[in-house]
Coordinates of C-alpha atoms (C1' of nucleotides) in Angstrom, one line a residue:
Chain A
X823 CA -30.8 5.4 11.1
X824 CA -30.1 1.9 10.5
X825 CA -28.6 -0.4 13.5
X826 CA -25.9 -1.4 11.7
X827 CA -24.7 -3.0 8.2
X828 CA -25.1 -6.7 7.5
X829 CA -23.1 -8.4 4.8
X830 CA -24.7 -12.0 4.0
X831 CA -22.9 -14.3 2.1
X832 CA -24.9 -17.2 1.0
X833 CA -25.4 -18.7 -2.3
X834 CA -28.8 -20.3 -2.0
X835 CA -31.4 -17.7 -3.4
X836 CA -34.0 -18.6 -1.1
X837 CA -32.3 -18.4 2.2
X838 CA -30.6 -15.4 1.1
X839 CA -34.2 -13.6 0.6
X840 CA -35.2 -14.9 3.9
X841 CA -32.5 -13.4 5.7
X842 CA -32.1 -10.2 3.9
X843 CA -35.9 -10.0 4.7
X844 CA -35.7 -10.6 8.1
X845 CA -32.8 -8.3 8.7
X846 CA -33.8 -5.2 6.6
X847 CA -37.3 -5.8 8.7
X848 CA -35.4 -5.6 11.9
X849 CA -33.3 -2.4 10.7
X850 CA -30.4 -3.5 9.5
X851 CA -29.0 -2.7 6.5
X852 CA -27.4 -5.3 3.8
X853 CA -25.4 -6.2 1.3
X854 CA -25.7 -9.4 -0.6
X855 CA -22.8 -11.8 -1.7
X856 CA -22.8 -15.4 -3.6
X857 CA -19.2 -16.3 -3.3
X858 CA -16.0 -15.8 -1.1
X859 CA -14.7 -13.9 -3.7
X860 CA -17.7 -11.3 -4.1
X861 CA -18.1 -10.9 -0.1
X862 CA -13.9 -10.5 0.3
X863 CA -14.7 -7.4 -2.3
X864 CA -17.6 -6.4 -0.5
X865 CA -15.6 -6.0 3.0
X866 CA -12.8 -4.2 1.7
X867 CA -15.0 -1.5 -0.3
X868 CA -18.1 -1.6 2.2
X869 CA -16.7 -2.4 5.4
X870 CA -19.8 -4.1 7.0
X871 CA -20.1 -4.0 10.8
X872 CA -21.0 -8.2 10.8
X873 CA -20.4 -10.9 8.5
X874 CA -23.2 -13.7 8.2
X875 CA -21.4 -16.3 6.4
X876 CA -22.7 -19.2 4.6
X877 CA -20.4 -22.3 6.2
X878 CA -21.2 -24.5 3.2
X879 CA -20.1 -22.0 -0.1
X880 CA -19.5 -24.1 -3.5
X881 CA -16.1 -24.5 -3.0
X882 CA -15.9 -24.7 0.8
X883 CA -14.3 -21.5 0.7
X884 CA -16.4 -20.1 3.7
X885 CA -14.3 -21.2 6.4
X886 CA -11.5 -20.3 4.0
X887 CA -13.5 -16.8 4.0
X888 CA -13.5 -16.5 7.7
X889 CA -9.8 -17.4 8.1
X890 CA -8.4 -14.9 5.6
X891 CA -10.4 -11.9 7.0
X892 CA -9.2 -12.8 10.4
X893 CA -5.7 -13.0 9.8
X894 CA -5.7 -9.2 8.2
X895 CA -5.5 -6.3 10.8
X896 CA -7.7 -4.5 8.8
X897 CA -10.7 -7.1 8.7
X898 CA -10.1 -8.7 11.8
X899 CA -12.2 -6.8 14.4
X900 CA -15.2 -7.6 12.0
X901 CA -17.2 -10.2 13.6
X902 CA -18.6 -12.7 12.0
X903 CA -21.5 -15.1 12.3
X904 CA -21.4 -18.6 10.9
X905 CA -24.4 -20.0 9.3
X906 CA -24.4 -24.0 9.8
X907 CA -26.8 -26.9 8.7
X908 CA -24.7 -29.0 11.0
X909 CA -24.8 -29.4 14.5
X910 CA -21.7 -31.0 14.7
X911 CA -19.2 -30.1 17.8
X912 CA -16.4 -30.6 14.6
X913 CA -17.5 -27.3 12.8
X914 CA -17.4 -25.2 15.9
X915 CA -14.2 -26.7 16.9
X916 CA -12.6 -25.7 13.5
X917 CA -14.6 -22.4 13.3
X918 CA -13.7 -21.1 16.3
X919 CA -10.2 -22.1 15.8
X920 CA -10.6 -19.4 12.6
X921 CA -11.8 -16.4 15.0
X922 CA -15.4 -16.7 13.9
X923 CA -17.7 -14.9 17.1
X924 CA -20.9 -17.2 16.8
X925 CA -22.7 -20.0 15.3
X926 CA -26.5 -20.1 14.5
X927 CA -27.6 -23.4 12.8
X928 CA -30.1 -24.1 10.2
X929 CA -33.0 -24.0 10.6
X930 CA -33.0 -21.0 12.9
X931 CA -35.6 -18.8 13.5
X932 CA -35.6 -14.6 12.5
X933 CA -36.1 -13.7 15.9
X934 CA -33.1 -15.7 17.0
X935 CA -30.6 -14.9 14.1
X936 CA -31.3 -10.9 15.1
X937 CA -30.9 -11.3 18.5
X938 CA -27.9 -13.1 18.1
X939 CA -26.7 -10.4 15.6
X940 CA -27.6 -7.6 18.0
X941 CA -25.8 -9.6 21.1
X942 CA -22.6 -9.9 18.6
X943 CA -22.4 -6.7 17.7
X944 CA -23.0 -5.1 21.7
X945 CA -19.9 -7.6 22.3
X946 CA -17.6 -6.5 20.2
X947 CA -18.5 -3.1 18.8
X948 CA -19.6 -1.5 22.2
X949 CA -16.8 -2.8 24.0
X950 CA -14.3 -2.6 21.3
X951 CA -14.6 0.3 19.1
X952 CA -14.9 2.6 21.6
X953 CA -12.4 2.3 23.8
X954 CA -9.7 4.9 24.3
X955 CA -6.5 4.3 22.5
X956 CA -3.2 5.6 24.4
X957 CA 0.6 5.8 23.8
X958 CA 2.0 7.3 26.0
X959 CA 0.5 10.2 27.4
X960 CA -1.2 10.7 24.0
X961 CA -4.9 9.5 24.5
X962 CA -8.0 9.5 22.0
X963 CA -10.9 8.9 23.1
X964 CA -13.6 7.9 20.7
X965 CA -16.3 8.2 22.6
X966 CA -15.9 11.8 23.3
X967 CA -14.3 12.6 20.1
X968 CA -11.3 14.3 22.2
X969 CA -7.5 13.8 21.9
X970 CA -5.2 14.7 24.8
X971 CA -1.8 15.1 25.1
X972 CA -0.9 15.4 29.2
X973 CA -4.4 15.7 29.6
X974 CA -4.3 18.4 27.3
X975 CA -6.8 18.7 24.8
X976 CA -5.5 19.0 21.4
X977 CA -7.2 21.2 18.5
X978 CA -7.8 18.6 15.9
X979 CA -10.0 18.6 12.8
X980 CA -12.2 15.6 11.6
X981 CA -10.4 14.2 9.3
X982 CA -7.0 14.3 11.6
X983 CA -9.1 12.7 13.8
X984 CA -10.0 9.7 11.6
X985 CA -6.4 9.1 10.6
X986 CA -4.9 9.8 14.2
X987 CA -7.6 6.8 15.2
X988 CA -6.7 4.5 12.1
X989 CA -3.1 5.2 13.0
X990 CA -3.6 4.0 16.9
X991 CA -5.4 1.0 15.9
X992 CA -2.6 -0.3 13.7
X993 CA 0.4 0.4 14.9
X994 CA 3.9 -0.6 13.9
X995 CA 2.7 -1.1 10.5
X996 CA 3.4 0.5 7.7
X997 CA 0.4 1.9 5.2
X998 CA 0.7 3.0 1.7
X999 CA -0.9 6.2 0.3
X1000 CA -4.0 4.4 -1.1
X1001 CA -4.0 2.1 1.6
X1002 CA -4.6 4.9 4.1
X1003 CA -7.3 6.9 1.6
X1004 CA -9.7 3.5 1.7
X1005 CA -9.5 3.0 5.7
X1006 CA -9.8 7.0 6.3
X1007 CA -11.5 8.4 3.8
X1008 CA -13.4 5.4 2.0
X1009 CA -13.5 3.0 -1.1
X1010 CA -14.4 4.6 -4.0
X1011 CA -12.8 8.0 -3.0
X1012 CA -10.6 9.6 -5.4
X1013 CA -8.1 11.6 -4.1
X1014 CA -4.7 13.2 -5.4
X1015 CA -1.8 11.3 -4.1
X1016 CA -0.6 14.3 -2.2
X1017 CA -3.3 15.3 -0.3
X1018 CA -2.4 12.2 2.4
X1019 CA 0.7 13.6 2.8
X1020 CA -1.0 17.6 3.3
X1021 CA -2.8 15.6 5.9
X1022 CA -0.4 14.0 7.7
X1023 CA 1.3 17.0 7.8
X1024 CA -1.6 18.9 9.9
X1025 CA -1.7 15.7 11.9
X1026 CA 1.9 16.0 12.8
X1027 CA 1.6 19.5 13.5
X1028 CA -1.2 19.0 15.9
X1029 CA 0.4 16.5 18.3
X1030 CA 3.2 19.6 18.0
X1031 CA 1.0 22.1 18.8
X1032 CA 0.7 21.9 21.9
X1033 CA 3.8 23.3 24.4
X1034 CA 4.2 19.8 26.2
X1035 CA 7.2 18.9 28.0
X1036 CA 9.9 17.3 25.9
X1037 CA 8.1 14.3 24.3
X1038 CA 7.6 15.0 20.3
X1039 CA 4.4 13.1 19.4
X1040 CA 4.7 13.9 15.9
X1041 CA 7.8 11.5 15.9
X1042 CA 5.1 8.6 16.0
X1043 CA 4.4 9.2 12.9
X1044 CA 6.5 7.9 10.4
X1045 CA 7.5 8.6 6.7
X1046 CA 8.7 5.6 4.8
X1047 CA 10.1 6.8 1.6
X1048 CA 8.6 4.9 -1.2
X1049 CA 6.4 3.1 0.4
X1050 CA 4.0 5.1 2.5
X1051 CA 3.5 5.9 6.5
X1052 CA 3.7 4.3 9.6
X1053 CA 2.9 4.9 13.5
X1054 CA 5.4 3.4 15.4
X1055 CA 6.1 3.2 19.0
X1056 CA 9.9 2.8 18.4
X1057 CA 12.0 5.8 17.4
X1058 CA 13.4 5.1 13.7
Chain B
X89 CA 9.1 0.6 -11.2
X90 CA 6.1 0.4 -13.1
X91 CA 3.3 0.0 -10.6
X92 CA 1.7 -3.1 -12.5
X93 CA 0.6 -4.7 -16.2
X94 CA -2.9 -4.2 -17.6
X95 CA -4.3 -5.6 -20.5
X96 CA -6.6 -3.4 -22.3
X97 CA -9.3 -5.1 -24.5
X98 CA -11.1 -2.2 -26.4
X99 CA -12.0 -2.5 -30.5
X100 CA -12.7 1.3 -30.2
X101 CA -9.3 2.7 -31.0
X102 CA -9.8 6.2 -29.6
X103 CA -11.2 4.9 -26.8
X104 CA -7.7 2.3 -26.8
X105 CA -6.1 5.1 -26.8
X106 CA -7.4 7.3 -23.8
X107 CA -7.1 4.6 -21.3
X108 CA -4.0 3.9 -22.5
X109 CA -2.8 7.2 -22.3
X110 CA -4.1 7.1 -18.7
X111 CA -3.0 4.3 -17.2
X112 CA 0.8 5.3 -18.8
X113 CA 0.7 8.7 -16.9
X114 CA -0.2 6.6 -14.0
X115 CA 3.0 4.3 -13.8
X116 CA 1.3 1.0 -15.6
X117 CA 2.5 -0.8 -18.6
X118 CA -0.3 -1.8 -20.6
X119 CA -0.8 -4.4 -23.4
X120 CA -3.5 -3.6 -25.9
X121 CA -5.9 -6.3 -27.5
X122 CA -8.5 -5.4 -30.3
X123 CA -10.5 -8.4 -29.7
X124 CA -11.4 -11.2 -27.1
X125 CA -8.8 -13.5 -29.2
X126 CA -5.9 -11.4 -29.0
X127 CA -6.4 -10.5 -25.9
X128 CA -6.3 -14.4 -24.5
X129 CA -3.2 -15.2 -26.2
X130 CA -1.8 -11.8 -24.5
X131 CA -3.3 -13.4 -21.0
X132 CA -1.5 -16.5 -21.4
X133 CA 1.7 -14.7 -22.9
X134 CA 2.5 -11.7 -20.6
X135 CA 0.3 -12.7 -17.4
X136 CA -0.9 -9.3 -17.0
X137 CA -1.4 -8.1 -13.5
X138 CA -4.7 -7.1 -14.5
X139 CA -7.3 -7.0 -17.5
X140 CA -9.3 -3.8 -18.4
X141 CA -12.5 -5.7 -20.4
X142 CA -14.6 -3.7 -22.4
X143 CA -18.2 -5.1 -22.8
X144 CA -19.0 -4.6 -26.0
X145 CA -16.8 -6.3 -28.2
X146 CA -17.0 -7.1 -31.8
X147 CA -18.4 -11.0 -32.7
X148 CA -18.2 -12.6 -29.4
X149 CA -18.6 -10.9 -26.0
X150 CA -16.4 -9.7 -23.6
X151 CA -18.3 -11.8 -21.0
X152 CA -17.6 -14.8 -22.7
X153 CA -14.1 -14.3 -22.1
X154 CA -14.3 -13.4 -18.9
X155 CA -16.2 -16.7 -18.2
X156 CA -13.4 -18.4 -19.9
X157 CA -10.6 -16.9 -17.9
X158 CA -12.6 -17.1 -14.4
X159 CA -12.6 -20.7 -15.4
X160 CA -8.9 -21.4 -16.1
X161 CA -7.0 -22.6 -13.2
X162 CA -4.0 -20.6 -14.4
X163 CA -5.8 -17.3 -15.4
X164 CA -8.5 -17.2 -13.0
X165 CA -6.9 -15.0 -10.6
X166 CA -6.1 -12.2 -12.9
X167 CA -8.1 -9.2 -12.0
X168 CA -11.0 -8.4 -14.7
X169 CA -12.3 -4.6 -14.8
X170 CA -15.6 -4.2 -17.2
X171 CA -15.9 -1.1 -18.8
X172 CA -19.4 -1.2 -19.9
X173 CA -21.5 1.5 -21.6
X174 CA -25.1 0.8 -19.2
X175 CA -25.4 1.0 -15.7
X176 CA -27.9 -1.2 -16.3
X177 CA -27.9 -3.8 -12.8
X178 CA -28.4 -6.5 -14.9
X179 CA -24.8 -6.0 -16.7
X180 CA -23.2 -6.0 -13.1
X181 CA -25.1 -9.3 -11.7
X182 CA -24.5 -11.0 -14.9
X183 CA -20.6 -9.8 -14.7
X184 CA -20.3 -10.8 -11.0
X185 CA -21.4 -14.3 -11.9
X186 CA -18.8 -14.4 -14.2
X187 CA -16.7 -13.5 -11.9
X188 CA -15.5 -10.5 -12.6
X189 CA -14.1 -8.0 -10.0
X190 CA -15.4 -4.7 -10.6
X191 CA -17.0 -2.2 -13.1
X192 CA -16.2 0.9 -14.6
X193 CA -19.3 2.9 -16.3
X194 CA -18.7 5.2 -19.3
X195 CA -18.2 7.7 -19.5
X196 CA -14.8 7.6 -16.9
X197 CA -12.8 10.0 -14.9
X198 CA -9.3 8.8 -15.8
X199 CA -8.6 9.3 -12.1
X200 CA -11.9 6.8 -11.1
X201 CA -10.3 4.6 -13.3
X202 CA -7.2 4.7 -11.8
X203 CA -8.3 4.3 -8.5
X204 CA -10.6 1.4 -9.4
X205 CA -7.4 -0.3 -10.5
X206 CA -5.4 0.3 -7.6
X207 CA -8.0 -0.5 -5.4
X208 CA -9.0 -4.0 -7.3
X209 CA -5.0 -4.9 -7.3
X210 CA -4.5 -4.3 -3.8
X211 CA -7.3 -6.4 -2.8
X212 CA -6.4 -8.9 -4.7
X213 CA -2.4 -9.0 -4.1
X214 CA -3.5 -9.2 -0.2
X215 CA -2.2 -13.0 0.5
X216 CA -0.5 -12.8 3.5
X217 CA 3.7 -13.4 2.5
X218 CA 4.3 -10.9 5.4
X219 CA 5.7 -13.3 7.7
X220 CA 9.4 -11.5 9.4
X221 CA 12.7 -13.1 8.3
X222 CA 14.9 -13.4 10.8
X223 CA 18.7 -14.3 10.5
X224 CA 20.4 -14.8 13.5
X225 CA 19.5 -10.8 15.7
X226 CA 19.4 -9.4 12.0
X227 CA 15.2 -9.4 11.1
X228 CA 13.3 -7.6 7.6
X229 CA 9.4 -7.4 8.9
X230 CA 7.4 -6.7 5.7
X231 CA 4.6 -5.5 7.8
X232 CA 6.1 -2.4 9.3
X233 CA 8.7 -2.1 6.5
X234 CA 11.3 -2.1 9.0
X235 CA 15.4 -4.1 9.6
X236 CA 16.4 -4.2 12.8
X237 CA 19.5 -5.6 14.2
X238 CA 18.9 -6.6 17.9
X239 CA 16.0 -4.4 17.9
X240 CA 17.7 -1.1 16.8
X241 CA 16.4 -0.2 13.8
X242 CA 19.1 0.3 10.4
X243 CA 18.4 2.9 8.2
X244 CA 18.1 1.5 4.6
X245 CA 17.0 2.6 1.1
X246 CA 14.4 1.2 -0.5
X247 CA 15.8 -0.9 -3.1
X248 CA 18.4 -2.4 -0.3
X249 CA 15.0 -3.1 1.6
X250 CA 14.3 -5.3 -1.5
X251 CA 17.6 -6.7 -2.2
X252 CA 17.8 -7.6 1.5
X253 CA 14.2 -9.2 1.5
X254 CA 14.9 -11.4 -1.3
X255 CA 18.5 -12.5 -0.1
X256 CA 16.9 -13.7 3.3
X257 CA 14.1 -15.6 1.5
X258 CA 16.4 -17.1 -0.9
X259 CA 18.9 -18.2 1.9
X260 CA 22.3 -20.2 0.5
X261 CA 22.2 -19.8 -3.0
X262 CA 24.4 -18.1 -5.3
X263 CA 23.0 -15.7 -7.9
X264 CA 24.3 -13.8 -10.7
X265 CA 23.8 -9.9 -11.5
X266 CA 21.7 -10.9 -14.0
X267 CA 19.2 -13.1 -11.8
X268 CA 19.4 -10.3 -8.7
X269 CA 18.2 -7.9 -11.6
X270 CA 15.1 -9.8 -12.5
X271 CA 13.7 -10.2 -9.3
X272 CA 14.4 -7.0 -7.0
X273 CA 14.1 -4.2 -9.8
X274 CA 12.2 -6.4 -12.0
X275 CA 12.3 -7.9 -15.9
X276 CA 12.1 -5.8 -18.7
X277 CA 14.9 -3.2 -16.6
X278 CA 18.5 -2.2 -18.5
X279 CA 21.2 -1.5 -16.0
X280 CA 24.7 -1.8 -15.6
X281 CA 26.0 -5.1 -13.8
X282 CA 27.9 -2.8 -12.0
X283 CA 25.1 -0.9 -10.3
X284 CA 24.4 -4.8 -8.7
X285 CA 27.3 -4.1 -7.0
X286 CA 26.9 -0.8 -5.7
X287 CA 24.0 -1.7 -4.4
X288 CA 25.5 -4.9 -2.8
X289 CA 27.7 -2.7 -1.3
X290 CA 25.3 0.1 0.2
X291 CA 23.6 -3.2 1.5
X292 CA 26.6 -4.3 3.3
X293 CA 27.2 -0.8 4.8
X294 CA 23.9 -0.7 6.5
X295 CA 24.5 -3.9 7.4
X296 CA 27.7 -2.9 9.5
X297 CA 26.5 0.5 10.1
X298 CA 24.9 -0.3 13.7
X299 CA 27.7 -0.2 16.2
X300 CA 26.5 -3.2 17.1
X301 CA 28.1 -6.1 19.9
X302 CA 30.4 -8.6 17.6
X303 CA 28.9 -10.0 14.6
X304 CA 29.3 -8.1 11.7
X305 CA 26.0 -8.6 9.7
X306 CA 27.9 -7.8 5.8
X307 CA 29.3 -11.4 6.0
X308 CA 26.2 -12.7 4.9
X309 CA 26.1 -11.3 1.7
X310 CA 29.3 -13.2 0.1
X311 CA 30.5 -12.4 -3.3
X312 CA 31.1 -15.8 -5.5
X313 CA 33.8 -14.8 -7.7
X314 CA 32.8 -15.3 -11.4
X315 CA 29.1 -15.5 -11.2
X316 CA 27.4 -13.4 -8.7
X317 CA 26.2 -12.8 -4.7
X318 CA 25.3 -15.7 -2.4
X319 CA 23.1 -14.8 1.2
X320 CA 24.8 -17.3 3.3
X321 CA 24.8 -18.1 7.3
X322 CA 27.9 -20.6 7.0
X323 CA 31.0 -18.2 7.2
X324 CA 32.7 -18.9 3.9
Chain C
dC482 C1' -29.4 36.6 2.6
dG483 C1' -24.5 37.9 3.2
dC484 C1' -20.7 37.5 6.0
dT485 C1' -17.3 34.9 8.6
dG486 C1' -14.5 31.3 9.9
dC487 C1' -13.2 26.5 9.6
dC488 C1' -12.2 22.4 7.0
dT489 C1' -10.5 20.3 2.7
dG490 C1' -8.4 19.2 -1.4
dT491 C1' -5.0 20.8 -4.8
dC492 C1' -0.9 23.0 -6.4
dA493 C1' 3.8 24.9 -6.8
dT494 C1' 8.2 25.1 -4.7
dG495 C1' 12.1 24.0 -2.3
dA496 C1' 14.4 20.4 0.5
dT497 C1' 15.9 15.8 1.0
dT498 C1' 16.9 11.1 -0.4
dT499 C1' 17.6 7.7 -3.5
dT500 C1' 19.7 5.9 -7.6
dG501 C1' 22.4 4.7 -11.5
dT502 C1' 26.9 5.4 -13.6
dC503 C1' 31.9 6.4 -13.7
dA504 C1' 36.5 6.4 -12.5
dT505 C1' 39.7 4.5 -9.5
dA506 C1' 41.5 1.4 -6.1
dT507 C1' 41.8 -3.2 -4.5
dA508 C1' 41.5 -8.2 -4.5
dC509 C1' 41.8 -12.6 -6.7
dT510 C1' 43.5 -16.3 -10.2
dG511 C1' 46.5 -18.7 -12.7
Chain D
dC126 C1' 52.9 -10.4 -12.5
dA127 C1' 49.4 -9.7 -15.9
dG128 C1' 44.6 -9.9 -16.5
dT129 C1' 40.1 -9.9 -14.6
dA130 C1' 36.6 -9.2 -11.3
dT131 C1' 34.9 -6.8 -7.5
dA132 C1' 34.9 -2.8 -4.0
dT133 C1' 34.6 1.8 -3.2
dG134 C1' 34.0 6.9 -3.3
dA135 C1' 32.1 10.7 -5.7
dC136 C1' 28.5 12.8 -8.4
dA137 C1' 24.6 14.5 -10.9
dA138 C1' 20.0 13.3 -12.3
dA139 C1' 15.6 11.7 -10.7
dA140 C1' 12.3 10.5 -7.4
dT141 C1' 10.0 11.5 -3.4
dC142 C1' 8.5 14.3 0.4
dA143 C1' 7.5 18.6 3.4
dT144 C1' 5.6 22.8 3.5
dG145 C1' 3.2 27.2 2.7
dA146 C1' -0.4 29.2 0.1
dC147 C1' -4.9 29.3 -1.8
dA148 C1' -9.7 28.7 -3.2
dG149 C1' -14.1 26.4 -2.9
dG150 C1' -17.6 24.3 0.2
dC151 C1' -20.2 24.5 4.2
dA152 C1' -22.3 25.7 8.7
dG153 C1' -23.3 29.1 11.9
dC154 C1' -24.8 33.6 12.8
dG155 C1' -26.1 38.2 12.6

DNA sequence: CGCTGCCTGTCATGATTTTGTCATATACTG
DNA sequence: CAGTATATGACAAAATCATGACAGGCAGCG
């Protein structure tokens, strides 16, 4: 299995070869992207698990780039690597002002840029991704795939799971129907319209399930009429 | 509501028709264009929300006019879908250079189309206007779809939720039925001036309907006798 | 293989909310 | 006080959602 999937944005043809090279040789898989635009379509419908992103894009849209993905809940625990010919304390300043995770400067070596990658990804993803989400005495833990209510496991199927998860990491906010089907289930996953809602139901009924003292976790999950669903903390 | 307005470019009238037919059932108005001509003037007439580009068009290409559009200040952020008759990766790189946001292969599912076209408008409409408004302990969050009046939440339909959020971002100035109609239920919409008003009024209701400390929140939406409703923090 | 049980996506149906319109009451203007 | 303009309550149609049932897919197991 691959380590992990690299998006590279980059316009030069050259240094794009290099680096696709020296990543796929290193494990990784990855997707290629000229523009802002074509990588800001390729994280939505491919959600990479690292940006490396061109600082100089015609346009200067890169730090643009980095900026708008940050400021989106849904893109914002991607991290991203700036690629820079500069050495210039300014660009760090303004890029780490953006959220970006790491710089590597041109030229750079393969054995640096991976390593670099690798140390990125151990930072955020092993820490991040993995750690338990709780409200309350509801609990999911990634890592062992369990939810517990009152330290009470809870009979859950996969798919409840993923939604339960997406739920807990965005809270207080609400999702649409299609929203929800690309985060859960994918991009490029056609689904009827209803079947969210058949889901949510079984998710609801799950935090019912089990014969806990008073608290009704399937209150956290919200219907917004018209618009979609939302997990919320506060009782509507 | 309709959910948005594509522009179909397609010479093929059966096929015209199909997507047409398709995108109807799906909630869209659509425009049709025979040819790359018509369909520009249709750009710049109706901004369409999005433009369904077939490939293959007679005398002149459908890229072409993609290039053109992705080049126009004022049209390049209209959403272009190719339909295109090879899967050939050439097509796709060529199309992405032109800047063009996704592809559809024929033969289509009407529901892949569908879902392409959602999924493309989504990304696109992503700019972040999702800041809260807040009036005095009376705050609309876009994010979580939620009013609150000092932090208890007010049940409210969704059309109030849109009335509300364009009274508060369009603070001290009067407008009439007419105006309110265009931009919460949008152009193109028959309904009685009267309905403005009931609607005005179910705002005001939820507005009042907390038993809340003091301030009645309903003054802020003052009637202007004669031409129309006003959002207004100075008592009148 | 065939059986069994679980997970999934889809559908049909009934429940609930929302919405536009009317008819009537009330308020404002000159 | 007459003549409009707006507020309000009621209502039926339409939109949206919850729910139960069901069939196909798939893995595990005898």
């Amino acid at each position: 299995m691959s380590e992990a999937t690299i998006l590279i944005v980059e316009d030069e043809p050259a240094i794009m070869d290099m680096i696709a090279l020296t990543l796929d040789h290193a494990n990784f898989d990855t997707i290629a992207a000229e523009s802002a635009h074509q990588a800001h379509v390729a994280v939505i419908d491919q959600k990479p698990d690292l940006i490396l992103l061109d600082w100089m894009l015609p346009g200067g849209s890169g730090i643009e780039l980095a900026r708008r993905l940050k400021r989106d809940d849904l893109t914002a625990d991607i991290p991203i690597i700036m690629l820079t010919a500069k050495t210039s304390e300014d660009n760090k300043v303004q890029g780490l002002n953006a959220g970006v995770d790491d710089y590597v400067t041109k030229p750079f070596s393969p054995r640096e840029l991976v390593a670099r990658i690798k140390a990125v990804i151990r930072r955020s993803g092993g820490s991040e991704l993995d750690k338990p989400l709780e409200v309350f005495d509801l609990r999911l833990d990634p890592a062992s795939h369990q939810v517990t209510i009152e330290d009470q496991s809870v009979e859950i199927g996969p798919t409840e799971f993923r939604l339960l998860k997406f739920f807990m990491s965005h809270q207080e906010k609400v999702f649409s129907r299609d929203n929800i089907q690309d985060q859960v289930w994918g991009a490029n996953v056609y689904l009827d319209e209803r079947t969210i809602d058949v889901h949510i139901r079984r998710l609801r009924q799950a935090l019912t399930s089990t014969e806990n003292s008073g608290t009704n976790y399937s209150k956290l999950i919200q219907t917004v009429r018209g618009v979609g669903y939302r997990f919320s903390v506060k009782p509507s």
